GROMACS .gro file of C-alpha atoms in nm:
model
  457
    1UNK     CA    1  -1.020  -1.435   3.655
    2UNK     CA    2  -1.175  -1.416   3.270
    3UNK     CA    3  -1.218  -1.085   3.148
    4UNK     CA    4  -1.657  -1.131   3.178
    5UNK     CA    5  -1.807  -1.085   2.872
    6UNK     CA    6  -2.054  -0.843   2.800
    7UNK     CA    7  -2.337  -0.712   2.612
    8UNK     CA    8  -2.484  -0.364   2.669
    9UNK     CA    9  -2.233  -0.082   2.582
   10UNK     CA   10  -2.204   0.194   2.906
   11UNK     CA   11  -2.147   0.577   2.831
   12UNK     CA   12  -1.847   0.763   3.060
   13UNK     CA   13  -1.945   1.074   3.153
   14UNK     CA   14  -1.895   1.355   2.874
   15UNK     CA   15  -1.750   1.599   3.115
   16UNK     CA   16  -1.458   1.809   2.999
   17UNK     CA   17  -1.149   1.998   3.162
   18UNK     CA   18  -1.037   2.328   2.940
   19UNK     CA   19  -0.664   2.225   2.895
   20UNK     CA   20  -0.547   2.282   2.546
   21UNK     CA   21  -0.228   2.322   2.410
   22UNK     CA   22  -0.113   2.562   2.119
   23UNK     CA   23   0.155   2.438   1.867
   24UNK     CA   24   0.417   2.422   2.081
   25UNK     CA   25   0.339   2.142   2.327
   26UNK     CA   26   0.322   2.363   2.671
   27UNK     CA   27   0.195   2.324   3.044
   28UNK     CA   28  -0.062   2.540   3.222
   29UNK     CA   29  -0.414   2.626   3.364
   30UNK     CA   30  -0.565   2.450   3.671
   31UNK     CA   31  -0.789   2.168   3.766
   32UNK     CA   32  -1.078   2.413   3.739
   33UNK     CA   33  -1.252   2.495   4.024
   34UNK     CA   34  -1.366   2.152   4.123
   35UNK     CA   35  -1.224   2.048   4.504
   36UNK     CA   36  -1.070   1.732   4.424
   37UNK     CA   37  -1.157   1.624   4.801
   38UNK     CA   38  -1.330   1.244   4.726
   39UNK     CA   39  -1.272   0.930   4.512
   40UNK     CA   40  -1.573   1.045   4.258
   41UNK     CA   41  -1.420   1.360   4.185
   42UNK     CA   42  -1.144   1.192   4.108
   43UNK     CA   43  -1.347   0.932   3.876
   44UNK     CA   44  -1.526   1.169   3.702
   45UNK     CA   45  -1.209   1.388   3.613
   46UNK     CA   46  -1.057   1.015   3.467
   47UNK     CA   47  -1.411   1.018   3.269
   48UNK     CA   48  -1.349   1.323   3.138
   49UNK     CA   49  -1.026   1.268   3.010
   50UNK     CA   50  -1.162   0.936   2.793
   51UNK     CA   51  -1.450   1.215   2.686
   52UNK     CA   52  -1.161   1.412   2.482
   53UNK     CA   53  -1.034   1.133   2.324
   54UNK     CA   54  -1.390   1.036   2.115
   55UNK     CA   55  -1.402   1.343   1.967
   56UNK     CA   56  -1.418   1.432   1.638
   57UNK     CA   57  -1.063   1.554   1.601
   58UNK     CA   58  -0.938   1.191   1.736
   59UNK     CA   59  -1.114   0.899   1.782
   60UNK     CA   60  -1.463   0.961   1.716
   61UNK     CA   61  -1.359   1.037   1.304
   62UNK     CA   62  -1.005   1.159   1.210
   63UNK     CA   63  -0.783   0.921   1.366
   64UNK     CA   64  -1.013   0.605   1.250
   65UNK     CA   65  -1.356   0.574   1.017
   66UNK     CA   66  -1.285   0.940   0.920
   67UNK     CA   67  -0.936   1.020   0.844
   68UNK     CA   68  -0.681   0.755   0.915
   69UNK     CA   69  -0.951   0.466   0.772
   70UNK     CA   70  -0.869   0.662   0.426
   71UNK     CA   71  -0.514   0.616   0.469
   72UNK     CA   72  -0.592   0.207   0.408
   73UNK     CA   73  -0.719   0.263   0.032
   74UNK     CA   74  -1.007   0.096   0.235
   75UNK     CA   75  -1.216   0.342   0.045
   76UNK     CA   76  -1.282   0.565  -0.261
   77UNK     CA   77  -1.282   0.917  -0.124
   78UNK     CA   78  -1.520   1.182  -0.089
   79UNK     CA   79  -1.488   1.528  -0.334
   80UNK     CA   80  -1.154   1.700  -0.172
   81UNK     CA   81  -1.032   1.416   0.033
   82UNK     CA   82  -0.813   1.285  -0.239
   83UNK     CA   83  -0.496   1.421  -0.190
   84UNK     CA   84  -0.584   1.322   0.173
   85UNK     CA   85  -0.644   0.983   0.083
   86UNK     CA   86  -0.319   0.962  -0.176
   87UNK     CA   87  -0.111   1.084   0.185
   88UNK     CA   88   0.039   1.365   0.004
   89UNK     CA   89   0.051   1.548   0.338
   90UNK     CA   90   0.060   1.930   0.202
   91UNK     CA   91  -0.299   1.916   0.096
   92UNK     CA   92  -0.464   2.108   0.327
   93UNK     CA   93  -0.717   1.872   0.459
   94UNK     CA   94  -0.379   1.641   0.573
   95UNK     CA   95  -0.252   1.980   0.760
   96UNK     CA   96  -0.596   2.068   0.898
   97UNK     CA   97  -0.615   1.699   1.034
   98UNK     CA   98  -0.232   1.709   1.176
   99UNK     CA   99  -0.302   2.050   1.353
  100UNK     CA  100  -0.618   1.948   1.573
  101UNK     CA  101  -0.452   1.539   1.623
  102UNK     CA  102  -0.205   1.703   1.794
  103UNK     CA  103  -0.291   1.988   1.966
  104UNK     CA  104  -0.573   1.722   2.109
  105UNK     CA  105  -0.310   1.498   2.186
  106UNK     CA  106  -0.079   1.665   2.374
  107UNK     CA  107  -0.424   1.840   2.541
  108UNK     CA  108  -0.471   1.458   2.733
  109UNK     CA  109  -0.132   1.397   2.804
  110UNK     CA  110  -0.184   1.713   2.985
  111UNK     CA  111  -0.476   1.564   3.131
  112UNK     CA  112  -0.305   1.286   3.282
  113UNK     CA  113  -0.023   1.469   3.402
  114UNK     CA  114  -0.273   1.698   3.593
  115UNK     CA  115  -0.467   1.408   3.751
  116UNK     CA  116  -0.140   1.242   3.811
  117UNK     CA  117   0.005   1.593   4.034
  118UNK     CA  118  -0.402   1.572   4.222
  119UNK     CA  119  -0.328   1.242   4.303
  120UNK     CA  120   0.049   1.284   4.421
  121UNK     CA  121  -0.057   1.631   4.617
  122UNK     CA  122  -0.400   1.511   4.795
  123UNK     CA  123  -0.240   1.211   4.960
  124UNK     CA  124  -0.488   1.290   5.230
  125UNK     CA  125  -0.839   1.164   4.987
  126UNK     CA  126  -0.939   0.826   5.129
  127UNK     CA  127  -1.027   0.601   4.805
  128UNK     CA  128  -1.165   0.216   4.850
  129UNK     CA  129  -0.867   0.005   4.844
  130UNK     CA  130  -0.667  -0.075   4.539
  131UNK     CA  131  -0.877   0.206   4.334
  132UNK     CA  132  -0.657   0.431   4.418
  133UNK     CA  133  -0.345   0.231   4.273
  134UNK     CA  134  -0.564   0.140   3.977
  135UNK     CA  135  -0.599   0.497   3.848
  136UNK     CA  136  -0.263   0.661   3.901
  137UNK     CA  137  -0.135   0.339   3.725
  138UNK     CA  138  -0.377   0.368   3.400
  139UNK     CA  139  -0.350   0.755   3.420
  140UNK     CA  140   0.035   0.685   3.362
  141UNK     CA  141  -0.001   0.377   3.068
  142UNK     CA  142  -0.288   0.595   2.890
  143UNK     CA  143  -0.029   0.880   2.894
  144UNK     CA  144   0.251   0.685   2.709
  145UNK     CA  145   0.005   0.498   2.487
  146UNK     CA  146  -0.132   0.913   2.370
  147UNK     CA  147   0.339   0.980   2.347
  148UNK     CA  148   0.255   0.627   2.099
  149UNK     CA  149   0.024   0.760   1.932
  150UNK     CA  150   0.181   1.094   1.859
  151UNK     CA  151   0.518   0.908   1.731
  152UNK     CA  152   0.309   0.667   1.461
  153UNK     CA  153   0.146   1.006   1.327
  154UNK     CA  154   0.402   1.244   1.325
  155UNK     CA  155   0.738   1.028   1.259
  156UNK     CA  156   0.913   0.786   1.021
  157UNK     CA  157   0.878   0.429   1.106
  158UNK     CA  158   1.086   0.331   1.357
  159UNK     CA  159   1.267   0.059   1.122
  160UNK     CA  160   1.260   0.371   0.831
  161UNK     CA  161   1.504   0.650   1.083
  162UNK     CA  162   1.467   0.580   1.462
  163UNK     CA  163   1.720   0.878   1.550
  164UNK     CA  164   1.472   1.180   1.427
  165UNK     CA  165   1.348   1.356   1.693
  166UNK     CA  166   0.971   1.502   1.628
  167UNK     CA  167   0.769   1.383   1.933
  168UNK     CA  168   0.831   1.565   2.310
  169UNK     CA  169   0.800   1.302   2.619
  170UNK     CA  170   0.614   1.589   2.864
  171UNK     CA  171   0.546   1.421   3.197
  172UNK     CA  172   0.449   1.720   3.396
  173UNK     CA  173   0.230   2.018   3.356
  174UNK     CA  174   0.484   2.266   3.430
  175UNK     CA  175   0.724   2.084   3.258
  176UNK     CA  176   0.873   2.198   2.906
  177UNK     CA  177   0.912   1.832   2.764
  178UNK     CA  178   1.230   1.607   2.671
  179UNK     CA  179   1.258   1.590   2.298
  180UNK     CA  180   1.375   1.252   2.221
  181UNK     CA  181   1.491   1.019   1.974
  182UNK     CA  182   1.210   0.800   1.801
  183UNK     CA  183   1.417   0.501   1.957
  184UNK     CA  184   1.428   0.701   2.262
  185UNK     CA  185   1.122   0.723   2.356
  186UNK     CA  186   1.000   0.418   2.214
  187UNK     CA  187   1.227   0.306   2.456
  188UNK     CA  188   1.038   0.523   2.749
  189UNK     CA  189   0.644   0.456   2.612
  190UNK     CA  190   0.770   0.045   2.673
  191UNK     CA  191   0.893   0.065   2.988
  192UNK     CA  192   0.575   0.284   3.088
  193UNK     CA  193   0.400   0.078   3.010
  194UNK     CA  194   0.501  -0.218   3.163
  195UNK     CA  195   0.583  -0.049   3.471
  196UNK     CA  196   0.158   0.036   3.500
  197UNK     CA  197   0.080  -0.307   3.342
  198UNK     CA  198   0.299  -0.442   3.671
  199UNK     CA  199   0.034  -0.234   3.895
  200UNK     CA  200  -0.232  -0.311   3.687
  201UNK     CA  201  -0.235  -0.668   3.731
  202UNK     CA  202  -0.235  -0.651   4.096
  203UNK     CA  203  -0.594  -0.384   4.106
  204UNK     CA  204  -0.746  -0.382   3.721
  205UNK     CA  205  -1.071  -0.548   3.831
  206UNK     CA  206  -1.037  -0.728   3.480
  207UNK     CA  207  -0.762  -0.921   3.624
  208UNK     CA  208  -0.872  -0.967   4.001
  209UNK     CA  209  -1.248  -1.005   3.904
  210UNK     CA  210  -1.360  -0.787   4.197
  211UNK     CA  211  -1.519  -0.456   4.160
  212UNK     CA  212  -1.446  -0.089   4.371
  213UNK     CA  213  -1.846   0.007   4.344
  214UNK     CA  214  -2.097  -0.194   4.126
  215UNK     CA  215  -2.326   0.026   4.129
  216UNK     CA  216  -2.265   0.473   4.100
  217UNK     CA  217  -1.871   0.494   3.934
  218UNK     CA  218  -1.829   0.319   3.591
  219UNK     CA  219  -1.523   0.172   3.459
  220UNK     CA  220  -1.433   0.007   3.791
  221UNK     CA  221  -1.637  -0.362   3.722
  222UNK     CA  222  -1.463  -0.600   3.541
  223UNK     CA  223  -1.716  -0.554   3.235
  224UNK     CA  224  -1.685  -0.233   3.177
  225UNK     CA  225  -1.304  -0.199   3.245
  226UNK     CA  226  -1.312  -0.226   2.768
  227UNK     CA  227  -1.387   0.160   2.820
  228UNK     CA  228  -1.040   0.228   3.001
  229UNK     CA  229  -0.658   0.146   2.916
  230UNK     CA  230  -0.737  -0.194   3.143
  231UNK     CA  231  -0.423  -0.428   3.176
  232UNK     CA  232  -0.496  -0.635   2.879
  233UNK     CA  233  -0.524  -0.306   2.674
  234UNK     CA  234  -0.199  -0.215   2.793
  235UNK     CA  235  -0.064  -0.514   2.741
  236UNK     CA  236  -0.151  -0.499   2.395
  237UNK     CA  237  -0.032  -0.087   2.318
  238UNK     CA  238   0.298  -0.249   2.482
  239UNK     CA  239   0.349  -0.509   2.194
  240UNK     CA  240   0.230  -0.217   1.923
  241UNK     CA  241   0.538  -0.093   2.072
  242UNK     CA  242   0.784  -0.341   2.050
  243UNK     CA  243   0.684  -0.504   1.694
  244UNK     CA  244   0.791  -0.100   1.588
  245UNK     CA  245   1.139  -0.189   1.657
  246UNK     CA  246   1.131  -0.433   1.427
  247UNK     CA  247   1.424  -0.667   1.606
  248UNK     CA  248   1.346  -1.020   1.649
  249UNK     CA  249   1.407  -0.987   1.974
  250UNK     CA  250   1.122  -0.754   2.036
  251UNK     CA  251   0.933  -0.938   1.796
  252UNK     CA  252   1.002  -1.256   2.045
  253UNK     CA  253   0.949  -1.013   2.402
  254UNK     CA  254   0.582  -0.917   2.193
  255UNK     CA  255   0.468  -1.252   2.140
  256UNK     CA  256   0.502  -1.344   2.459
  257UNK     CA  257   0.264  -1.029   2.606
  258UNK     CA  258   0.010  -1.127   2.244
  259UNK     CA  259  -0.006  -1.480   2.366
  260UNK     CA  260  -0.094  -1.378   2.748
  261UNK     CA  261  -0.385  -1.193   2.641
  262UNK     CA  262  -0.523  -1.530   2.436
  263UNK     CA  263  -0.464  -1.743   2.669
  264UNK     CA  264  -0.571  -1.567   2.986
  265UNK     CA  265  -0.771  -1.304   2.918
  266UNK     CA  266  -1.098  -1.460   2.771
  267UNK     CA  267  -1.172  -1.280   2.509
  268UNK     CA  268  -1.361  -1.429   2.246
  269UNK     CA  269  -1.482  -1.400   1.870
  270UNK     CA  270  -1.841  -1.327   1.733
  271UNK     CA  271  -1.938  -1.648   1.559
  272UNK     CA  272  -2.284  -1.533   1.531
  273UNK     CA  273  -2.487  -1.191   1.435
  274UNK     CA  274  -2.797  -1.287   1.608
  275UNK     CA  275  -2.847  -1.052   1.928
  276UNK     CA  276  -2.513  -0.860   1.854
  277UNK     CA  277  -2.412  -0.522   1.721
  278UNK     CA  278  -2.260  -0.578   1.362
  279UNK     CA  279  -1.944  -0.375   1.484
  280UNK     CA  280  -1.883  -0.667   1.736
  281UNK     CA  281  -1.839  -0.514   2.002
  282UNK     CA  282  -1.818  -0.796   2.255
  283UNK     CA  283  -1.427  -0.821   2.064
  284UNK     CA  284  -1.373  -0.534   2.208
  285UNK     CA  285  -1.020  -0.500   2.424
  286UNK     CA  286  -1.040  -0.068   2.484
  287UNK     CA  287  -1.285   0.105   2.287
  288UNK     CA  288  -1.451   0.483   2.342
  289UNK     CA  289  -1.850   0.479   2.409
  290UNK     CA  290  -1.935   0.664   2.131
  291UNK     CA  291  -2.033   0.996   2.160
  292UNK     CA  292  -2.494   1.086   2.122
  293UNK     CA  293  -2.507   0.933   1.794
  294UNK     CA  294  -2.154   0.954   1.720
  295UNK     CA  295  -2.047   0.655   1.479
  296UNK     CA  296  -2.337   0.609   1.397
  297UNK     CA  297  -2.405   0.898   1.214
  298UNK     CA  298  -2.045   0.950   1.094
  299UNK     CA  299  -2.056   0.663   0.907
  300UNK     CA  300  -2.448   0.756   0.723
  301UNK     CA  301  -2.264   1.092   0.636
  302UNK     CA  302  -2.010   0.820   0.450
  303UNK     CA  303  -2.189   0.617   0.262
  304UNK     CA  304  -2.538   0.739   0.243
  305UNK     CA  305  -2.580   0.770  -0.127
  306UNK     CA  306  -2.767   1.117  -0.071
  307UNK     CA  307  -2.443   1.242   0.157
  308UNK     CA  308  -2.081   1.175   0.066
  309UNK     CA  309  -2.179   0.815  -0.082
  310UNK     CA  310  -1.839   0.650  -0.027
  311UNK     CA  311  -1.790   0.327  -0.131
  312UNK     CA  312  -1.539   0.040  -0.137
  313UNK     CA  313  -1.221   0.091  -0.323
  314UNK     CA  314  -1.120  -0.159  -0.606
  315UNK     CA  315  -0.845  -0.272  -0.296
  316UNK     CA  316  -1.155  -0.499  -0.149
  317UNK     CA  317  -1.364  -0.792  -0.254
  318UNK     CA  318  -1.590  -0.871  -0.026
  319UNK     CA  319  -1.553  -1.231  -0.219
  320UNK     CA  320  -1.209  -1.274  -0.041
  321UNK     CA  321  -1.406  -1.336   0.282
  322UNK     CA  322  -1.602  -1.668   0.315
  323UNK     CA  323  -1.943  -1.682   0.250
  324UNK     CA  324  -1.995  -1.721   0.669
  325UNK     CA  325  -1.761  -1.505   0.767
  326UNK     CA  326  -1.972  -1.276   1.033
  327UNK     CA  327  -1.731  -0.966   0.852
  328UNK     CA  328  -1.976  -1.033   0.591
  329UNK     CA  329  -2.248  -0.844   0.771
  330UNK     CA  330  -2.046  -0.504   0.762
  331UNK     CA  331  -2.166  -0.428   0.385
  332UNK     CA  332  -2.415  -0.347   0.242
  333UNK     CA  333  -2.571  -0.437  -0.142
  334UNK     CA  334  -2.451  -0.063  -0.280
  335UNK     CA  335  -2.069  -0.193  -0.145
  336UNK     CA  336  -2.026   0.018   0.124
  337UNK     CA  337  -1.937  -0.023   0.466
  338UNK     CA  338  -2.238   0.152   0.572
  339UNK     CA  339  -2.402  -0.136   0.785
  340UNK     CA  340  -2.054  -0.221   1.056
  341UNK     CA  341  -2.149   0.127   1.275
  342UNK     CA  342  -2.531   0.189   1.146
  343UNK     CA  343  -2.807   0.309   1.340
  344UNK     CA  344  -2.989  -0.052   1.242
  345UNK     CA  345  -2.716  -0.215   1.424
  346UNK     CA  346  -2.879  -0.446   1.728
  347UNK     CA  347  -2.751  -0.279   2.005
  348UNK     CA  348  -3.107  -0.022   1.923
  349UNK     CA  349  -3.241  -0.191   2.148
  350UNK     CA  350  -3.030  -0.127   2.478
  351UNK     CA  351  -3.083   0.225   2.297
  352UNK     CA  352  -2.717   0.330   2.256
  353UNK     CA  353  -2.484   0.341   1.948
  354UNK     CA  354  -2.173   0.125   1.900
  355UNK     CA  355  -1.875   0.208   2.093
  356UNK     CA  356  -1.517   0.299   1.852
  357UNK     CA  357  -1.293   0.062   1.885
  358UNK     CA  358  -0.924   0.098   1.977
  359UNK     CA  359  -0.778  -0.222   2.046
  360UNK     CA  360  -0.930  -0.535   1.955
  361UNK     CA  361  -0.811  -0.887   1.992
  362UNK     CA  362  -0.834  -0.967   1.639
  363UNK     CA  363  -0.528  -0.789   1.614
  364UNK     CA  364  -0.415  -0.946   1.863
  365UNK     CA  365  -0.441  -1.295   1.694
  366UNK     CA  366  -0.323  -1.104   1.358
  367UNK     CA  367  -0.022  -0.946   1.572
  368UNK     CA  368   0.085  -1.284   1.762
  369UNK     CA  369   0.100  -1.467   1.440
  370UNK     CA  370   0.294  -1.207   1.232
  371UNK     CA  371   0.550  -1.201   1.582
  372UNK     CA  372   0.581  -1.541   1.631
  373UNK     CA  373   0.743  -1.603   1.271
  374UNK     CA  374   0.947  -1.304   1.299
  375UNK     CA  375   1.101  -1.442   1.662
  376UNK     CA  376   1.148  -1.778   1.486
  377UNK     CA  377   0.855  -1.919   1.602
  378UNK     CA  378   0.685  -1.965   1.241
  379UNK     CA  379   0.491  -2.286   1.304
  380UNK     CA  380   0.308  -2.095   1.655
  381UNK     CA  381   0.271  -1.850   1.408
  382UNK     CA  382   0.051  -1.996   1.141
  383UNK     CA  383  -0.097  -2.173   1.504
  384UNK     CA  384  -0.272  -1.817   1.597
  385UNK     CA  385  -0.331  -1.777   1.252
  386UNK     CA  386  -0.523  -2.077   1.168
  387UNK     CA  387  -0.725  -2.026   1.551
  388UNK     CA  388  -0.817  -1.627   1.401
  389UNK     CA  389  -0.936  -1.802   1.031
  390UNK     CA  390  -1.156  -2.046   1.204
  391UNK     CA  391  -1.295  -1.805   1.480
  392UNK     CA  392  -1.376  -1.586   1.163
  393UNK     CA  393  -1.550  -1.884   0.984
  394UNK     CA  394  -1.304  -1.838   0.709
  395UNK     CA  395  -1.167  -2.205   0.716
  396UNK     CA  396  -1.038  -2.185   0.355
  397UNK     CA  397  -0.817  -1.911   0.448
  398UNK     CA  398  -0.580  -2.160   0.658
  399UNK     CA  399  -0.268  -2.200   0.605
  400UNK     CA  400  -0.088  -2.557   0.609
  401UNK     CA  401   0.162  -2.643   0.850
  402UNK     CA  402   0.401  -2.641   0.583
  403UNK     CA  403   0.352  -2.270   0.480
  404UNK     CA  404   0.645  -2.015   0.433
  405UNK     CA  405   0.732  -1.718   0.662
  406UNK     CA  406   0.598  -1.508   0.299
  407UNK     CA  407   0.262  -1.725   0.282
  408UNK     CA  408   0.173  -1.641   0.632
  409UNK     CA  409   0.325  -1.252   0.618
  410UNK     CA  410   0.071  -1.246   0.293
  411UNK     CA  411  -0.212  -1.394   0.440
  412UNK     CA  412  -0.219  -1.154   0.774
  413UNK     CA  413  -0.188  -0.895   0.569
  414UNK     CA  414  -0.500  -0.956   0.371
  415UNK     CA  415  -0.696  -1.013   0.653
  416UNK     CA  416  -0.583  -0.632   0.808
  417UNK     CA  417  -0.739  -0.514   0.492
  418UNK     CA  418  -1.073  -0.651   0.632
  419UNK     CA  419  -1.072  -0.703   0.969
  420UNK     CA  420  -1.029  -0.297   1.096
  421UNK     CA  421  -1.193  -0.160   0.864
  422UNK     CA  422  -1.316   0.152   0.944
  423UNK     CA  423  -1.094   0.172   1.258
  424UNK     CA  424  -0.776   0.292   1.128
  425UNK     CA  425  -0.553   0.024   1.200
  426UNK     CA  426  -0.407  -0.076   0.889
  427UNK     CA  427  -0.247   0.251   0.805
  428UNK     CA  428  -0.023   0.171   1.122
  429UNK     CA  429   0.013  -0.207   1.040
  430UNK     CA  430   0.158  -0.107   0.653
  431UNK     CA  431   0.365   0.234   0.742
  432UNK     CA  432   0.542  -0.022   1.043
  433UNK     CA  433   0.649  -0.243   0.771
  434UNK     CA  434   0.745   0.058   0.475
  435UNK     CA  435   0.538  -0.100   0.270
  436UNK     CA  436   0.457   0.017  -0.094
  437UNK     CA  437   0.063   0.033  -0.096
  438UNK     CA  438  -0.186   0.037  -0.428
  439UNK     CA  439  -0.381   0.309  -0.399
  440UNK     CA  440  -0.751   0.338  -0.452
  441UNK     CA  441  -0.694   0.473  -0.795
  442UNK     CA  442  -0.452   0.196  -0.862
  443UNK     CA  443  -0.157   0.428  -0.819
  444UNK     CA  444   0.158   0.282  -0.613
  445UNK     CA  445   0.250   0.521  -0.320
  446UNK     CA  446   0.603   0.398  -0.239
  447UNK     CA  447   0.801   0.349   0.135
  448UNK     CA  448   0.493   0.423   0.336
  449UNK     CA  449   0.732   0.414   0.633
  450UNK     CA  450   0.877   0.739   0.504
  451UNK     CA  451   0.530   0.901   0.547
  452UNK     CA  452   0.440   1.129   0.834
  453UNK     CA  453   0.200   1.422   0.981
  454UNK     CA  454   0.310   1.776   0.974
  455UNK     CA  455   0.352   1.930   1.239
  456UNK     CA  456   0.210   2.269   1.164
  457UNK     CA  457   0.331   2.593   1.316
   0.00000   0.00000   0.00000
């Protein structure tokens, strides 16, 4: 069934479980004093895992708007962030960000393993038919997704060196982990995501259209599945991993998955800002609900001239966008991106804040254009890019049918600058392709694919 388009945002329960890794990831701890004897207790635990991902040390700031986004050279850094922005990962700011993200990503993996072990141990707990299977598959998918996030941050790009062994695969609470090369871990992630997606295709309400509970438990209605690693998000994550392998075969497999999301997912683009929020939440495939003031407060802290006063770098010119391109609404007269996640967003009437986007339909289209072209389907790639340009009210960006692969790549690259502003996506794109990036001050950062955050001892 087509994905239901929604307008209101939901907030996940902000419960937490205190399980953390030290620098060397290792298991330990229990699920606390809570007795897991009913379905609601498992739902609460799942919600707490996602709540942990929205903290400032992860997607609530450092892995998105407040940290990794600066690596895209989107902004002129505030005082003290220059080294980080120039990808000097020996810089104290970089080491602090790296240490916290590493610890908390592995902590979330531990929680995924913990709840999976609880599912296995508590086979006598009654669930609504299909609900247990959905949550097990979701936890397995999230575990793979988080391992790939570690790989993207803490290892060189696959195309640069796939033989390094920086990241452990951990699939148990008492497991010491398995040291894998980038090639091995990428294949493991792909296989885990594919298996989880097969299960989710049978049980996920975003596919079936059937809710498990329509009144009390978040994440079980089709429209609220955006806040969980749902079936379509799982497929998009699998496509990301496949494309990192940088081969015609892997690009071809990725395109099949992306085409499925486009043709079956029912996702649409915002064509007008009237009645919507400026972060375009209707385009989210997977997002995290911002905590309390969340991204609004972070946006104000960064862009308010009286505070850090961050402005756009010279690498971005708003005039690159069509006059009617809805993304122009993200910018204000002070040359900042202040309005995208601002508290003046249309979402005010629901008394909530914009979510934290992790995967959006725009990325699916741009990945599909690239993947098609790099798997000997250039005409299809041009078609997908032109569909994207039209959906963004920027038909002047459309390419002719006679465009070359290089012209398509240039067009896609330009859109990565604008489509994901504040989301921390473009850095991973540049790293995957081992690009040389022009920094905010005009200097060159060569071979971005070799850059990786330090695992701080």
